[in-house]
N, CA and C of each residue as an Amber inpcrd file, in Angstrom:
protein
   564
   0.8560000  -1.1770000   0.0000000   0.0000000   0.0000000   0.0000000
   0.9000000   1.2370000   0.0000000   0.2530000   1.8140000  -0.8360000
   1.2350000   3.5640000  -0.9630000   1.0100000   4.1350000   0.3790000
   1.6530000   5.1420000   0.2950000   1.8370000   6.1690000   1.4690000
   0.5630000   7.4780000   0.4730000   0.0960000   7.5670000  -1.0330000
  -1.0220000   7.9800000  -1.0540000  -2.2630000   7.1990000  -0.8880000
  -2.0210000   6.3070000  -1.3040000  -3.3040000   4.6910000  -0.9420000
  -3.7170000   5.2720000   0.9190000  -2.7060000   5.1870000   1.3780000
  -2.5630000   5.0630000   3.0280000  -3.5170000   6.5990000   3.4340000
  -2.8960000   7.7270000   2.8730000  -3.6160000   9.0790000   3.1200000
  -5.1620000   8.9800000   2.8310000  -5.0630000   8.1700000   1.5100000
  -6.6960000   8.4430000   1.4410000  -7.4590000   7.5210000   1.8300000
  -6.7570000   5.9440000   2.3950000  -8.1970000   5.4980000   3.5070000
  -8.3450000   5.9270000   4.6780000  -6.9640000   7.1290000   4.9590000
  -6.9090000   7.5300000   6.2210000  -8.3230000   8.8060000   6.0040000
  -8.0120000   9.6550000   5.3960000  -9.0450000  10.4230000   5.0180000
 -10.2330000  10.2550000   5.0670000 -10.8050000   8.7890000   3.9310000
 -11.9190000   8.1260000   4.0890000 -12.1440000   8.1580000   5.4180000
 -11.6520000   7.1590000   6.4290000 -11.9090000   6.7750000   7.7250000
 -12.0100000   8.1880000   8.8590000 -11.4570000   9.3120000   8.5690000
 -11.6680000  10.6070000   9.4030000 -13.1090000  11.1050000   8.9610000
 -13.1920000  11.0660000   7.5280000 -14.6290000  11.4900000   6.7140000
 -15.6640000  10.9630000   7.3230000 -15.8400000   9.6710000   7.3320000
 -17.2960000   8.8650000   7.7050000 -16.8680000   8.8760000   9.3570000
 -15.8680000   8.6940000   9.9810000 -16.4430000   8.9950000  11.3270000
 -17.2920000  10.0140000  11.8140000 -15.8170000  11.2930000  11.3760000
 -16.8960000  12.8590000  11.4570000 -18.2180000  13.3560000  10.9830000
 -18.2670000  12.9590000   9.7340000 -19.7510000  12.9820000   9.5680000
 -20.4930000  12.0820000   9.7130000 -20.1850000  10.8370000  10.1080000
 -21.2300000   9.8720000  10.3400000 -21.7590000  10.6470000  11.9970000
 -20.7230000  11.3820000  12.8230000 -21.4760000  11.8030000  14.4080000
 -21.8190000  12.9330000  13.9290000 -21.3550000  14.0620000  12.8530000
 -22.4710000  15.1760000  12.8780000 -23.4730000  14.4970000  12.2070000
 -23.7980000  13.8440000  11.0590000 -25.4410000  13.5450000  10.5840000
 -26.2560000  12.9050000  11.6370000 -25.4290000  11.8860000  12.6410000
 -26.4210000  11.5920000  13.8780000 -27.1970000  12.7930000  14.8810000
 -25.8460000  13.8510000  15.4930000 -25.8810000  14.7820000  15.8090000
 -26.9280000  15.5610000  15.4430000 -27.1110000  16.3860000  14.1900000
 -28.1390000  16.5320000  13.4210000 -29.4440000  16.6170000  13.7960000
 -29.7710000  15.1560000  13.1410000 -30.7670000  14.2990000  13.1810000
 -31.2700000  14.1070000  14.5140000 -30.6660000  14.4470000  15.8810000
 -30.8920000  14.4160000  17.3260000 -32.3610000  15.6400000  17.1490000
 -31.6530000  16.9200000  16.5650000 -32.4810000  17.8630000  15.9730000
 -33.4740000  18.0370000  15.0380000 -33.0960000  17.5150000  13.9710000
 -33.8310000  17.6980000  13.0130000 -35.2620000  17.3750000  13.4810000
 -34.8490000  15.5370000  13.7650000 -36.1380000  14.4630000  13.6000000
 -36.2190000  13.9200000  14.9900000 -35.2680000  14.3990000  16.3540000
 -35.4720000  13.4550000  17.0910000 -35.3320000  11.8440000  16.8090000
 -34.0210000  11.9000000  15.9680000 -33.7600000  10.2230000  16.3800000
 -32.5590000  10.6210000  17.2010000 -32.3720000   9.1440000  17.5430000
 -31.0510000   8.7130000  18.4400000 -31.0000000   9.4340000  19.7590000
 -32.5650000   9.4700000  20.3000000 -32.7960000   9.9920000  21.3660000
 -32.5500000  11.4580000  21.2060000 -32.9060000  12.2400000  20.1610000
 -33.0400000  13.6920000  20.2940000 -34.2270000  14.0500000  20.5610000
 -34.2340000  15.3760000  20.9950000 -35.7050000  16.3680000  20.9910000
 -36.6360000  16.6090000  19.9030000 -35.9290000  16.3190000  18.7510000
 -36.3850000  17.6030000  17.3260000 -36.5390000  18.5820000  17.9780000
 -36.8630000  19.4420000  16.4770000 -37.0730000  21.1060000  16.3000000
 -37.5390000  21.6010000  17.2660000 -38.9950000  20.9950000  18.1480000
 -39.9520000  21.4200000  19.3200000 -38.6750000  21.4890000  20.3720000
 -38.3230000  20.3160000  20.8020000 -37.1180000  20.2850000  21.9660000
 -36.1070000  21.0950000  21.7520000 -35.6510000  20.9560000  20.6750000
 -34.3560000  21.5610000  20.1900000 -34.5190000  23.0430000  20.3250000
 -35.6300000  23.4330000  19.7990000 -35.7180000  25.0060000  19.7830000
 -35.8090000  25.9060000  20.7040000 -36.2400000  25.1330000  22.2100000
 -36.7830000  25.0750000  23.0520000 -35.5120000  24.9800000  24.1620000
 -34.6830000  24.2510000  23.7360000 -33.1850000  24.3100000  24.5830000
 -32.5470000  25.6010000  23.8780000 -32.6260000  25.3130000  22.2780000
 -31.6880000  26.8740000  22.2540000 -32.2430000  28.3190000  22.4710000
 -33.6430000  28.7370000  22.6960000 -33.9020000  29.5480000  23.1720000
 -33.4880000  30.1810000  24.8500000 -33.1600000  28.9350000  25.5680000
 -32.9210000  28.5720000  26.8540000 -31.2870000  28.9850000  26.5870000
 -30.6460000  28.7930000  26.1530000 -29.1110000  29.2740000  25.7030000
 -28.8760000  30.3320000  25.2060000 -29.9480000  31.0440000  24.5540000
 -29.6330000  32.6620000  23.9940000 -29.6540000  32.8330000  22.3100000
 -29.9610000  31.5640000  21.9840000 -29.9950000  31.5890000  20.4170000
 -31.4370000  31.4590000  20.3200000 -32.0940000  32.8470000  19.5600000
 -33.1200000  33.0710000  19.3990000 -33.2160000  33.7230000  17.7670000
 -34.6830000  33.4010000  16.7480000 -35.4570000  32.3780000  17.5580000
 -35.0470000  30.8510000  17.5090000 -35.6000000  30.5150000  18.5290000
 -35.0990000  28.4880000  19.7840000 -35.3980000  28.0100000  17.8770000
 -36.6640000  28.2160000  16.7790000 -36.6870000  27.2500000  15.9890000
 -36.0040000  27.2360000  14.7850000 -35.5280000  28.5150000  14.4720000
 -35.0140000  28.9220000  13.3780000 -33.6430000  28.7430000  13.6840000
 -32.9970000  28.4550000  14.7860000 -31.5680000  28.4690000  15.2590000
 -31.0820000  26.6370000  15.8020000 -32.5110000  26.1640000  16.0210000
 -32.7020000  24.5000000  15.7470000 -32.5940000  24.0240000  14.5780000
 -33.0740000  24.3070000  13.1130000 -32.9090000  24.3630000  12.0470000
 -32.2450000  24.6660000  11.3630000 -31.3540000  25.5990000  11.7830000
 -29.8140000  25.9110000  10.8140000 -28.8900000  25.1980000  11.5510000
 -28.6180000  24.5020000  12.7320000 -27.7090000  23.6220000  13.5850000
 -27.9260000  22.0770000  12.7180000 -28.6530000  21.9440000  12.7110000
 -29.5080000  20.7440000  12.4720000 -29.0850000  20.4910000  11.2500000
 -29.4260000  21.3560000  10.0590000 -29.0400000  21.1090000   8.6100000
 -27.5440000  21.3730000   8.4190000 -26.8080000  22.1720000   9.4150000
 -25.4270000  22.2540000   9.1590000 -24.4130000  21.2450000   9.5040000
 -25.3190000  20.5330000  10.7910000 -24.5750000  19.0500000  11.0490000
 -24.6940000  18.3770000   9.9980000 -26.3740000  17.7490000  10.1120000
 -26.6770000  16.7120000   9.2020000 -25.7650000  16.9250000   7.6750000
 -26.7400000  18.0440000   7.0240000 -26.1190000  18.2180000   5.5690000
 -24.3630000  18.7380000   5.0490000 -23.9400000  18.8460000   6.5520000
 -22.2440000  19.0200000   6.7500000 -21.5740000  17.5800000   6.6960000
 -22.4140000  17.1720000   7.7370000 -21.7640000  15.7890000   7.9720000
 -22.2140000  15.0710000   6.5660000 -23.3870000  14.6950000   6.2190000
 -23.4380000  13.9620000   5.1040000 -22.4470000  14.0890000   4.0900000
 -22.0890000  15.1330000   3.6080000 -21.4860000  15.8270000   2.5130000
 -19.9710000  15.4980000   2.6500000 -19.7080000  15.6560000   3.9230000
 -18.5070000  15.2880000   4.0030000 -17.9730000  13.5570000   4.4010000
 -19.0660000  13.0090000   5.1010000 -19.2990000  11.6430000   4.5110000
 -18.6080000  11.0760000   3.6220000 -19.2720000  11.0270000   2.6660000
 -19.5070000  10.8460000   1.4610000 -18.1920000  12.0610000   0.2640000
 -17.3360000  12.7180000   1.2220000 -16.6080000  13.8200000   0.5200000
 -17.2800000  14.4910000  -0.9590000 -18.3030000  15.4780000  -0.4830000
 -18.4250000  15.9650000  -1.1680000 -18.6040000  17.7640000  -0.9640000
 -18.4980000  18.2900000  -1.9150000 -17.8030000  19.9000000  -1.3400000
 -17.5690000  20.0350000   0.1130000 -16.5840000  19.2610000  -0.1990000
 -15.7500000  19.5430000   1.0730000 -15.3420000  20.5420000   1.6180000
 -15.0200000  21.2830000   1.0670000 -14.5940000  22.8000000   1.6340000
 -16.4270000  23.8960000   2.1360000 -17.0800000  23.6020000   1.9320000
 -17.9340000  24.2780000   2.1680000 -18.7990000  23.0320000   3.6690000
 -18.9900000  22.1040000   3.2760000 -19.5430000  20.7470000   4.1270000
 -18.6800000  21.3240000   5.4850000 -17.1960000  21.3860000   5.7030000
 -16.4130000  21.2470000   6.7620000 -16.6290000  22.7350000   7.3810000
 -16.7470000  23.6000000   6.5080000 -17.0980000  25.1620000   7.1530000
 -18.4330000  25.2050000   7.7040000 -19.2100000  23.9960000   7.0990000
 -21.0190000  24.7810000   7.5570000 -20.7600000  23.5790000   9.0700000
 -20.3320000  22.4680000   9.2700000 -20.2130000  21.3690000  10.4420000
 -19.5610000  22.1510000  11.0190000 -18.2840000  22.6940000  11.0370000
 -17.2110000  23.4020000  11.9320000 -18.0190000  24.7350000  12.8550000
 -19.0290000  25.4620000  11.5820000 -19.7450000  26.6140000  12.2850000
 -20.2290000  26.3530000  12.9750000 -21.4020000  25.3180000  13.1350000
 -22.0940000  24.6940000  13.9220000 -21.5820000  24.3880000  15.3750000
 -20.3600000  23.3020000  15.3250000 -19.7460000  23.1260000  16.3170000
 -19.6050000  24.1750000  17.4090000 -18.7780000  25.4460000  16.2690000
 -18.3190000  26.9270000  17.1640000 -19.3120000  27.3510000  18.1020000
 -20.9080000  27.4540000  17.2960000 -21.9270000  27.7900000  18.4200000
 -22.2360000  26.7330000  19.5060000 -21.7930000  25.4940000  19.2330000
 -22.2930000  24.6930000  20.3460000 -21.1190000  24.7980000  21.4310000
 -19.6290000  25.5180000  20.9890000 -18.6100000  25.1050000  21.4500000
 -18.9820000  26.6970000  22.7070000 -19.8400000  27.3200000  22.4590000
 -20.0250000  28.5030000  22.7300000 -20.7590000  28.3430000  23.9360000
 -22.2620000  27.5690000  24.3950000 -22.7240000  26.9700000  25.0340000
 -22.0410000  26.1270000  26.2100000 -20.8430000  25.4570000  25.7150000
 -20.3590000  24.7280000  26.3730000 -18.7010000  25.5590000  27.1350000
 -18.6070000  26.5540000  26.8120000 -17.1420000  27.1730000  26.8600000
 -17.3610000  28.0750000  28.7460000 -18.3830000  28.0790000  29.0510000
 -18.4610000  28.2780000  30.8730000 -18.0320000  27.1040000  31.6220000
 -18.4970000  25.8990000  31.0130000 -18.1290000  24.7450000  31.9790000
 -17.0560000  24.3100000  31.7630000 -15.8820000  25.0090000  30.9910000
 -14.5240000  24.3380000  31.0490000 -14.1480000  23.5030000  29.8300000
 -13.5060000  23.3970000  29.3850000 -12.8020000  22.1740000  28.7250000
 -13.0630000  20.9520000  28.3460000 -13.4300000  20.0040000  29.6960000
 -13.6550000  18.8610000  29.7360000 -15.0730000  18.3720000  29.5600000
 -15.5080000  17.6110000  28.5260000 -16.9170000  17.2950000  27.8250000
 -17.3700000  16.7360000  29.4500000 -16.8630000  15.9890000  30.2280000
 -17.1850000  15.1580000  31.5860000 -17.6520000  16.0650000  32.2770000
 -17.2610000  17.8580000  31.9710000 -18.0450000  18.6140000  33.1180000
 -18.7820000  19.3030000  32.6110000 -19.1870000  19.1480000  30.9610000
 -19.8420000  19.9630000  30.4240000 -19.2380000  20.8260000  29.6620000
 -18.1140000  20.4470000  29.3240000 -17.4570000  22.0620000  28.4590000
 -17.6000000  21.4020000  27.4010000 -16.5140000  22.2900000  26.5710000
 -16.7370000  22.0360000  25.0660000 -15.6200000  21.3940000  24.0170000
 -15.0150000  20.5690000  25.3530000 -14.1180000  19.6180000  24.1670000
 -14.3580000  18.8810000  23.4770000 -15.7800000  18.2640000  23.2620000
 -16.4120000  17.4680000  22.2170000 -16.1740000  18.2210000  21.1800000
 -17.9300000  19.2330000  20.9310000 -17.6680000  20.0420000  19.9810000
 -16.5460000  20.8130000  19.4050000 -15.9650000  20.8070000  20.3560000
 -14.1940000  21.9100000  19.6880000 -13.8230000  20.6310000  18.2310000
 -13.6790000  19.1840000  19.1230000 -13.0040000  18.1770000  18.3690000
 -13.2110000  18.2420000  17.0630000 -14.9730000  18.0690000  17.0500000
 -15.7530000  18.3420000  16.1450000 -15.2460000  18.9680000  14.9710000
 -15.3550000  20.8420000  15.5260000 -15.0890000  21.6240000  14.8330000
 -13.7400000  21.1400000  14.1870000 -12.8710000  21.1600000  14.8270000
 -11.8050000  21.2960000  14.3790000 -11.2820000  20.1030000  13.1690000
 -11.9450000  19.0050000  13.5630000 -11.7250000  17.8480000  12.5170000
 -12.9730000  17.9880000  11.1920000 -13.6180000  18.8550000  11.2060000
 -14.3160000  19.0580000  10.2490000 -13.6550000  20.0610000   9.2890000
 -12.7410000  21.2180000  10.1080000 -12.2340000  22.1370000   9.3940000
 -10.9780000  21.6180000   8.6560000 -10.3220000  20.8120000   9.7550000
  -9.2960000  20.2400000   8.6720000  -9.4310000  19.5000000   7.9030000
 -10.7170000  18.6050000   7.5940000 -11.0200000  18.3330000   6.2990000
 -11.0020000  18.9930000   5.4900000 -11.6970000  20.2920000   5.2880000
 -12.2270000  21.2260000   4.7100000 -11.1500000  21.9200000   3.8740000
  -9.8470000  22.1040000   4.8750000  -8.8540000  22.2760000   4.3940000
  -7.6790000  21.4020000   3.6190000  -7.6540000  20.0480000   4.1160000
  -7.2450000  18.9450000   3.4250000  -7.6000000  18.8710000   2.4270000
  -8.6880000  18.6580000   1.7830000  -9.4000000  17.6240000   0.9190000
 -10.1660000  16.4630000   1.2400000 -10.7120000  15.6640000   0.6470000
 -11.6350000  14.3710000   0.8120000 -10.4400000  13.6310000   1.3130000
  -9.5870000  13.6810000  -0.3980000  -8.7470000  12.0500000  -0.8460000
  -9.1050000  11.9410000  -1.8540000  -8.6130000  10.8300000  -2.5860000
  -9.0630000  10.2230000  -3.8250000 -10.2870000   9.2370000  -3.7310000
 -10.3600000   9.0410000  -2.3750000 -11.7200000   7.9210000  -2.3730000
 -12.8150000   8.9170000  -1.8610000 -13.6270000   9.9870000  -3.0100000
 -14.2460000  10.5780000  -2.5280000 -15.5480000  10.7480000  -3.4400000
 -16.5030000  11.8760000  -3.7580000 -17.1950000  11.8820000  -4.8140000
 -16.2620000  13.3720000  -5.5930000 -15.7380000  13.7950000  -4.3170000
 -15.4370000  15.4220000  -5.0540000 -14.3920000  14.8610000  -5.7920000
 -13.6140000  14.1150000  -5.8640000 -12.5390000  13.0980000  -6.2870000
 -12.6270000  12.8430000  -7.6810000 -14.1020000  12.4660000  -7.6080000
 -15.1000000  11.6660000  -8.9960000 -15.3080000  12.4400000 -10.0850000
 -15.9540000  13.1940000  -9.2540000 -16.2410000  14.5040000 -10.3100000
 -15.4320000  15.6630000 -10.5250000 -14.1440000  15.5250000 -10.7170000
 -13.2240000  16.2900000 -10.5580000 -12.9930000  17.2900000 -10.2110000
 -13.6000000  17.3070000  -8.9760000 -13.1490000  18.4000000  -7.8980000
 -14.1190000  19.7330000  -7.8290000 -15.4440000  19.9350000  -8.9930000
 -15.8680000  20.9260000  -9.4380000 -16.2050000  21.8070000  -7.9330000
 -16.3400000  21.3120000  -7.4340000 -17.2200000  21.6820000  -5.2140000
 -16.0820000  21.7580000  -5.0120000 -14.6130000  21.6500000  -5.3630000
 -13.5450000  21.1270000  -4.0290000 -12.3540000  22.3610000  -5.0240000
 -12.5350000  23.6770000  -5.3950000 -11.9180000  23.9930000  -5.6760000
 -10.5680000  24.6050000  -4.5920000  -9.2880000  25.3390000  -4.6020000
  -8.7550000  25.8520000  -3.7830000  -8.9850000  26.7730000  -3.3550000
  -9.4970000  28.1540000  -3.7280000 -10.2460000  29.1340000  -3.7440000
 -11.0810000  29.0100000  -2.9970000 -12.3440000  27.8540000  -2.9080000
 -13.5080000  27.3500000  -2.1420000 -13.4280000  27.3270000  -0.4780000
 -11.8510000  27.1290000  -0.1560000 -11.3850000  26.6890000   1.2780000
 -11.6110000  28.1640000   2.1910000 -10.6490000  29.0880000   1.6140000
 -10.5880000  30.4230000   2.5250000 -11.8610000  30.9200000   2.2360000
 -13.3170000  30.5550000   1.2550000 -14.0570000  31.3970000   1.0700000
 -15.0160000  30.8930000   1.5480000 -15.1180000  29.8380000   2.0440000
 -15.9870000  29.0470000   2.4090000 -15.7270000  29.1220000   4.3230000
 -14.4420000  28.5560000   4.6390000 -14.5570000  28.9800000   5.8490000
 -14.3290000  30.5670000   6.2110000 -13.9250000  31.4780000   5.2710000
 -13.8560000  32.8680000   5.6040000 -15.6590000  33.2770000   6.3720000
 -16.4580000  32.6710000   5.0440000 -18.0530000  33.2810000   5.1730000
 -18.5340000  33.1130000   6.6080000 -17.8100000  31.6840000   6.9850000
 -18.6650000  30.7450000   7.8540000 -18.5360000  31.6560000   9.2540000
 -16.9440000  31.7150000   9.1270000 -16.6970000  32.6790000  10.4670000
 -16.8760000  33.7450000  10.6050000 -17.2540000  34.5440000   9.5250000
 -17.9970000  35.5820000   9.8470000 -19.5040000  35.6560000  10.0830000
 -20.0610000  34.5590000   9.5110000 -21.7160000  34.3840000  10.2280000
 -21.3930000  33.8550000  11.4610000 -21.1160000  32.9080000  11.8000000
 -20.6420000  32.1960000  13.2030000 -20.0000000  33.4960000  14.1440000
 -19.3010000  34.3890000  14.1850000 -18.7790000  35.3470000  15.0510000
 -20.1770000  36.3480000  15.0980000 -20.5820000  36.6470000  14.1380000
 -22.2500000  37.4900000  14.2060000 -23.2800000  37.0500000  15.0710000
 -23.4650000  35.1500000  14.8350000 -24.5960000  34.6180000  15.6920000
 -24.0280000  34.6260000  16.9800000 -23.1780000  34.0410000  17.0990000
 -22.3940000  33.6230000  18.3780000 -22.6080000  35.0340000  19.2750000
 -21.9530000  36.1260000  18.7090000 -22.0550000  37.4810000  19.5260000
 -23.2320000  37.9940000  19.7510000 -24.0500000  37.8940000  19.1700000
 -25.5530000  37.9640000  19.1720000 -25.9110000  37.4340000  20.5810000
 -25.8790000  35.9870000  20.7610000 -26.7070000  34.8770000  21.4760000
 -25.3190000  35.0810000  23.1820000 -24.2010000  35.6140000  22.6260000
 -23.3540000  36.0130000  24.1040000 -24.1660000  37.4440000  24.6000000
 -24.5620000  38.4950000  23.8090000 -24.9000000  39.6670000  24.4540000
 -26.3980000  39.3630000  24.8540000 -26.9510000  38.5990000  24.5100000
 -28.7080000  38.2710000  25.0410000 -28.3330000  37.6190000  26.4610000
 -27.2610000  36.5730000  26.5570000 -27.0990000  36.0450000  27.6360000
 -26.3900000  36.7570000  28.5580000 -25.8180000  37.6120000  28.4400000
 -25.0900000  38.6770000  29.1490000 -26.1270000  39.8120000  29.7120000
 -26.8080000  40.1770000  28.7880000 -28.1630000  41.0830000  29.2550000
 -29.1310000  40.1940000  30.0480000 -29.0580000  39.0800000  30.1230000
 -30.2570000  38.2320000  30.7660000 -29.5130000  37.7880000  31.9560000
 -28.2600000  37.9260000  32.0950000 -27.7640000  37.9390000  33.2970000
 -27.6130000  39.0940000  34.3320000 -27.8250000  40.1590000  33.8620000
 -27.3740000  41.7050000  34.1700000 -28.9910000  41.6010000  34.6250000
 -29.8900000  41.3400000  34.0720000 -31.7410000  41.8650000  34.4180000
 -32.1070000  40.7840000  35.5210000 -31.2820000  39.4790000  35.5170000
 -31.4840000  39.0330000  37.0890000 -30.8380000  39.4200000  38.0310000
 -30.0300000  40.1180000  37.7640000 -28.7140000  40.5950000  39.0290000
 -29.6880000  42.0500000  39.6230000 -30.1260000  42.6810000  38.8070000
 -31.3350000  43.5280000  38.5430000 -32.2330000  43.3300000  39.3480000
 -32.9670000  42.4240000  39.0920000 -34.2630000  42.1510000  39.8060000
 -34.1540000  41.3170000  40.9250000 -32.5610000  40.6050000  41.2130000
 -32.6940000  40.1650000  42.5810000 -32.1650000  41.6810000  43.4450000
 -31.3300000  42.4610000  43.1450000 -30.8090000  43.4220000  43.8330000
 -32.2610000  44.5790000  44.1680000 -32.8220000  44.7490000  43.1730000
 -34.3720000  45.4790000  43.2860000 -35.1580000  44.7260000  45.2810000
 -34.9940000  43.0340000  44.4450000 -35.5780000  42.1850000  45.4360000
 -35.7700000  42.8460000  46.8840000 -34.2110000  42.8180000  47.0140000
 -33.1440000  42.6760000  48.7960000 -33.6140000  44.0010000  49.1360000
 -33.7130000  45.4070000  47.9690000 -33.8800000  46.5130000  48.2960000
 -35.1890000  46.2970000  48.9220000 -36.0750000  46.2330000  48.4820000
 -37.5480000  46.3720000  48.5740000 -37.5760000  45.5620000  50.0790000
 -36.9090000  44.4200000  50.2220000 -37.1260000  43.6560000  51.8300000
 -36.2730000  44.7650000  52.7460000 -35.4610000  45.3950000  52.5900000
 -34.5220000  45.8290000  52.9670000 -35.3090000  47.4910000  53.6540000
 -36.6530000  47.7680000  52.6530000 -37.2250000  48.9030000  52.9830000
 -38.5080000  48.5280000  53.9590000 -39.1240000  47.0480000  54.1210000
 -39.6070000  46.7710000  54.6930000 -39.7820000  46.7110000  56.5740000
């Protein structure tokens, strides 16, 4: 076996892991399998996190796993597949970035993993055992990489900052209304 033979079942085998757990991932959302909420649950936790609105922000997570992960599966526009899974990740990595590091306490070293092995696909390539491979590359141009994850991180730094200043203001209006609280007992 070549040392390119070797890269690209290595590739293959990074491909279908990663997207085989974002299309599950996904699909937790989308449809409620594999013990997910769907859209109702889903929308319903991310409203509870600061990504509003909970259904429209369930639905772009959801299709960016699933249709990230599939795509990259299966290596296909890869460079765009690994930017829309990687974005995804970032906001979940966002959620999880108070509790630390460690997925065991709740932080966000899952999703980081995620992200990050989706992006370096994105930036890699498939491989030769791919579809973008097949069809000669038309989705997998070089150009596609910086423009594809350029876009991503700039929507992802927009939502993300968005859904940090709602949660930051929703922390400031309970600090608010318990300090109001103590006053009001305090005048009693």
């Amino acid at each position: 076996m070549s040392c390119y033979d070797r890269r690209d079942l290595g590739l293959l085998l990074l491909r279908l892991s990663t997207g085989g757990v974002l299309v599950a991932h996904g699909a937790q959302k989308l449809f409620g399998w594999f013990g997910g909420h769907g859209l109702e649950g889903t929308g319903q936790f991310m409203e509870s996190v600061g990504y509003t609105p909970g259904r429209a922000s369930a639905t772009a997570a959801g299709l960016a796993e699933t249709g990230g992960g599939a795509l990259l599966a299966v290596g296909l526009a890869t460079p765009a597949a690994g930017a829309a899974a990687a974005g995804a990740m970032v906001g979940a990595s966002a959620v999880h970035a108070p509790n630390g590091f460690f997925a065991m306490e709740g932080g966000y070293e899952y999703a980081a993993s995620l992200a990050l092995a989706a992006t370096g696909l994105a930036v890699t390539g498939p491989g030769r055992l791919s579809l973008d491979h097949a069809l000669g590359h038309v989705v997998d141009r070089g150009w596609m990489v910086p423009a594809a994850l350029g876009v991503t991180a700039a929507a992802t730094a927009l939502v993300v900052g968005a859904r940090n200043r709602r949660v930051r203001k929703g922390k400031q209006d309970e600090q608010q209304a318990l300090f109001e609280e103590e006053e009001a007992q305090f005048k009693e």
